[in-house]
């Protein structure tokens, strides 16, 4: 039989597999892989599609998928490139214009848009100021919509006519919401929206006037990418491309965390699957020791025997993975069906990638976890046909754990794409496993001494565990891993949700007040505290532009399209404060103190901007403020919660350094719904003040968080289901031995109750030990994850100490249930085995 | 000593198979008194082990009845039959069937503990001494040779002082020399303790050491000898 051709080996393997389909462990292996691939495919699809859906929400903040903006009109070839690619197009022109009536004049920011605008999201308007808004088309030619504060400032009514340049326009509605205004609500001047067709007639847009042209594009990701490629090289100095990812920070943060969480959840599912695959593959191998020895006797070489079983495993792996991918696809489809009311109708399909990745994940897990037991099969000595107690030389421990770790590492790396985090998790996990496993081994061995005096059910149940402490330690590590994965996911879910809830409490500020004059400051603050329970403090604002760092012009220092570049091309709101604003945190340097010996006034810089501008403590910054140049030295860096809806600033100066300059004040406050009347009165009492409503933005953000939360809860269910399924699969792996033992004890006259008691004792101890391991491991890993992946504050979780109890109940219950067959085994089995 | 301890009447066993129902035991009758020894012989598949299983109450017949130590096994549920086994029955198996997780001593203690005997440890040690394993008390099955394992199994079988000892090919897995010593031990203990012995075997020499011998063929009793 030397040199068995591969085709014959394949045929043999396939035939063997068909015969083996009735064997329990094949079904378990198939099931474990099915669950694993289904869970990771479903989560993969779900997060890919949900991500797509959330990104679509996020694109609303641009009003488009992709935006080409510039201070000059886009060149014809830039427009044609998009049209050739089949992208939808809309055009917007923005400029400032003074609107004059008998009541006064008001600088306004005018937007002229064509019929296609907006490409993402919807315009909303109301028939009268501060009335309920409704979505709809934009103004027709000859009409204009204005924000409520323009109506208040100039005492206008709907139906009045205003002039923009030379063109009279009738005010037909009150503009309440533009999707692409949301990210830019610090703009000071009220908005007027008009039709693009009227633009030429205004005569406002002349060569040299300050105008912003925006080309909005919408289309498939591929076409958008192609457009980006085509246009990027030819961008003029005044032009830039933006997409949703560059856009809104509030959305960005939530999306990023949700994505990491979903990835972590699928990692947990894969981990669970790995455990199940390892358990069932080792059962697959140990049940084939006899057959392998026989084949070796019949002349099969070691390599051929290995090949035969390897092919069988590969075959079952492929079939199970394909079925799993299909199942996962169906599962996520069902999930989206359940969520259809919450999600946009046109959720992107997700493509084939998640299925392929799911299958690959299953195969990598199979390879990593099943290879070592398979290798043992190759080493079964042919002598075993004569002496059944001859066992193969166990594979090297390094091989066993090395391949499993490698497989795990590969999968983790793919999911988080973050090498330090992957290594931290793997390394932390390894160290924890070694320490906890060692402790457990020691504990089990000490228990063995105690056990001599215990009652029979305990000795029967625990005898099995303690006779093979290494195997028992391995088993509790495996069950521990299941509990760990599940509790970690539960833990993260609740803390992520809490964090989001904290960020956006019910009474998060939903209005901003800008341009409060120093003379009005105290009266305004007093009025506000009557209307709103906890208004933010009033911060002084001086507009200023950063022009130089350590004497070098800032324009030469920043890279195009970076956050730093966006910050320096416009005026920043500069403020000063004696105390560190409530939700800011110092990340470097110190807040104002007397030790500050420099001649220059101190300034505290937001840390991400500082990073983008490569600022360090002690750097000298030069600002142009009201035509004057002011220098300041960086004395601290601050982390800012941009999604808190509190007034936030890039630059906070030391008190006393800007006080000589003309400043206005800024604050944010919460106004409960149906108090619009008070808002109108506030606007009338302080006509100079600009009031901005951010309800719409808040609502949008909340709806995204609701979706993410729902997704997380469903994903959690998946992980829990996978964990339980895998737990049963794992128990099945020890079923043979239990059936034999149960039957023998029955034959010897043991009653069912004794067997049940013994079983309970065994699994309860196993579960408690696993729970303890899980609690310790969970604390360790959560501390790592919070710090490096989620940017959350870590605190100990005392409730995790309940895990040993939960483990004892869960694994005890599942153990007794999963090994029911062993209790019901006919005592006749022992005769049949002989 | 003419007291009946085990009797079977019109025993039938029918099992479902792919081709319909298959009768593996036909109308078998049998009566054993205390201290008797019975060998059941026959080729593979003749129904020997099935009969043993029915007589020991490990399985229930499709027809007929088995009475063991005065109890009609057909009227008992599995737990009640387990109690009867614990009180009256011992087993020796071809593949020894020791629990890997228990030491030799603990394996022998097991039936005594199932019976709730407080002197389990002492009795088990004494029995192991009787079978010549006093040096092996704390060894685990894996650390014992085949012959030693079977001696532990015999000690376990006699531990609870059973009325009936069922032995299924007790020497089947042993070399002839060891097999000889094991069967000597089995018959010695049988005589010493007045136990009834029911033995399934291929080994004609072993079979002829029993008081009686029945031969099965295709589930029918074809020969009944009292040597």
PDB file of N, CA, C and O in Angstrom, chain A residues 4 8 31 35 139 222 261 322 331 351 416 489 516 542 628 666 751:
ATOM      1  N   UNK A   4       0.028   5.669  -1.412  1.00  0.00           N
ATOM      2  CA  UNK A   4      -1.386   5.765  -1.742  1.00  0.00           C
ATOM      3  C   UNK A   4      -1.635   7.083  -2.460  1.00  0.00           C
ATOM      4  O   UNK A   4      -1.319   8.151  -1.948  1.00  0.00           O
ATOM      5  N   UNK A   8      -7.131   8.545  -4.157  1.00  0.00           N
ATOM      6  CA  UNK A   8      -7.685   7.418  -3.414  1.00  0.00           C
ATOM      7  C   UNK A   8      -7.888   7.787  -1.952  1.00  0.00           C
ATOM      8  O   UNK A   8      -8.882   7.413  -1.327  1.00  0.00           O
ATOM      9  N   UNK A  31     -21.542  20.502  14.629  1.00  0.00           N
ATOM     10  CA  UNK A  31     -22.386  21.463  15.325  1.00  0.00           C
ATOM     11  C   UNK A  31     -21.557  22.623  15.874  1.00  0.00           C
ATOM     12  O   UNK A  31     -21.928  23.788  15.729  1.00  0.00           O
ATOM     13  N   UNK A  35     -22.105  26.410  14.709  1.00  0.00           N
ATOM     14  CA  UNK A  35     -22.439  27.500  15.631  1.00  0.00           C
ATOM     15  C   UNK A  35     -21.397  28.613  15.506  1.00  0.00           C
ATOM     16  O   UNK A  35     -21.732  29.797  15.405  1.00  0.00           O
ATOM     17  N   UNK A 139     -37.011  75.705  -0.617  1.00  0.00           N
ATOM     18  CA  UNK A 139     -37.795  76.816  -1.190  1.00  0.00           C
ATOM     19  C   UNK A 139     -37.776  76.802  -2.725  1.00  0.00           C
ATOM     20  O   UNK A 139     -36.809  76.364  -3.324  1.00  0.00           O
ATOM     21  N   UNK A 222     -17.984  52.127  -4.339  1.00  0.00           N
ATOM     22  CA  UNK A 222     -16.959  51.932  -5.375  1.00  0.00           C
ATOM     23  C   UNK A 222     -16.850  53.183  -6.242  1.00  0.00           C
ATOM     24  O   UNK A 222     -15.759  53.676  -6.520  1.00  0.00           O
ATOM     25  N   UNK A 261     -16.830  47.050  19.759  1.00  0.00           N
ATOM     26  CA  UNK A 261     -17.596  46.131  20.585  1.00  0.00           C
ATOM     27  C   UNK A 261     -18.079  44.935  19.773  1.00  0.00           C
ATOM     28  O   UNK A 261     -17.956  43.792  20.193  1.00  0.00           O
ATOM     29  N   UNK A 322     -19.629  26.119   5.417  1.00  0.00           N
ATOM     30  CA  UNK A 322     -20.532  26.629   4.384  1.00  0.00           C
ATOM     31  C   UNK A 322     -21.959  26.703   4.942  1.00  0.00           C
ATOM     32  O   UNK A 322     -22.645  27.717   4.780  1.00  0.00           O
ATOM     33  N   UNK A 331     -29.637  34.321   9.728  1.00  0.00           N
ATOM     34  CA  UNK A 331     -29.877  34.862  11.069  1.00  0.00           C
ATOM     35  C   UNK A 331     -29.832  36.382  11.061  1.00  0.00           C
ATOM     36  O   UNK A 331     -30.706  37.041  11.618  1.00  0.00           O
ATOM     37  N   UNK A 351     -22.508  42.419   1.132  1.00  0.00           N
ATOM     38  CA  UNK A 351     -21.593  41.704   0.247  1.00  0.00           C
ATOM     39  C   UNK A 351     -21.263  40.303   0.723  1.00  0.00           C
ATOM     40  O   UNK A 351     -21.880  39.774   1.639  1.00  0.00           O
ATOM     41  N   UNK A 416      -9.515  43.060  15.429  1.00  0.00           N
ATOM     42  CA  UNK A 416      -9.312  44.376  16.037  1.00  0.00           C
ATOM     43  C   UNK A 416      -8.323  45.203  15.233  1.00  0.00           C
ATOM     44  O   UNK A 416      -8.288  46.413  15.357  1.00  0.00           O
ATOM     45  N   UNK A 489     -18.613  40.275  27.722  1.00  0.00           N
ATOM     46  CA  UNK A 489     -19.507  40.918  26.765  1.00  0.00           C
ATOM     47  C   UNK A 489     -20.662  41.615  27.511  1.00  0.00           C
ATOM     48  O   UNK A 489     -21.042  42.734  27.186  1.00  0.00           O
ATOM     49  N   UNK A 516     -23.874  86.756  23.511  1.00  0.00           N
ATOM     50  CA  UNK A 516     -24.414  87.465  24.668  1.00  0.00           C
ATOM     51  C   UNK A 516     -23.455  88.621  24.965  1.00  0.00           C
ATOM     52  O   UNK A 516     -22.257  88.388  25.174  1.00  0.00           O
ATOM     53  N   UNK A 542     -13.648  85.268  22.350  1.00  0.00           N
ATOM     54  CA  UNK A 542     -12.987  86.252  21.499  1.00  0.00           C
ATOM     55  C   UNK A 542     -12.550  85.505  20.246  1.00  0.00           C
ATOM     56  O   UNK A 542     -11.824  84.524  20.346  1.00  0.00           O
ATOM     57  N   UNK A 628      -4.713  92.467  16.223  1.00  0.00           N
ATOM     58  CA  UNK A 628      -3.512  92.500  17.060  1.00  0.00           C
ATOM     59  C   UNK A 628      -2.920  91.102  17.136  1.00  0.00           C
ATOM     60  O   UNK A 628      -3.609  90.115  16.908  1.00  0.00           O
ATOM     61  N   UNK A 666     -20.965  82.951  25.661  1.00  0.00           N
ATOM     62  CA  UNK A 666     -21.531  81.763  25.027  1.00  0.00           C
ATOM     63  C   UNK A 666     -21.930  80.770  26.119  1.00  0.00           C
ATOM     64  O   UNK A 666     -21.215  80.617  27.110  1.00  0.00           O
ATOM     65  N   UNK A 751     -28.265   3.450  42.540  1.00  0.00           N
ATOM     66  CA  UNK A 751     -29.538   4.011  42.099  1.00  0.00           C
ATOM     67  C   UNK A 751     -29.275   5.306  41.346  1.00  0.00           C
ATOM     68  O   UNK A 751     -28.247   5.940  41.506  1.00  0.00           O
TER      69      UNK A 751
END
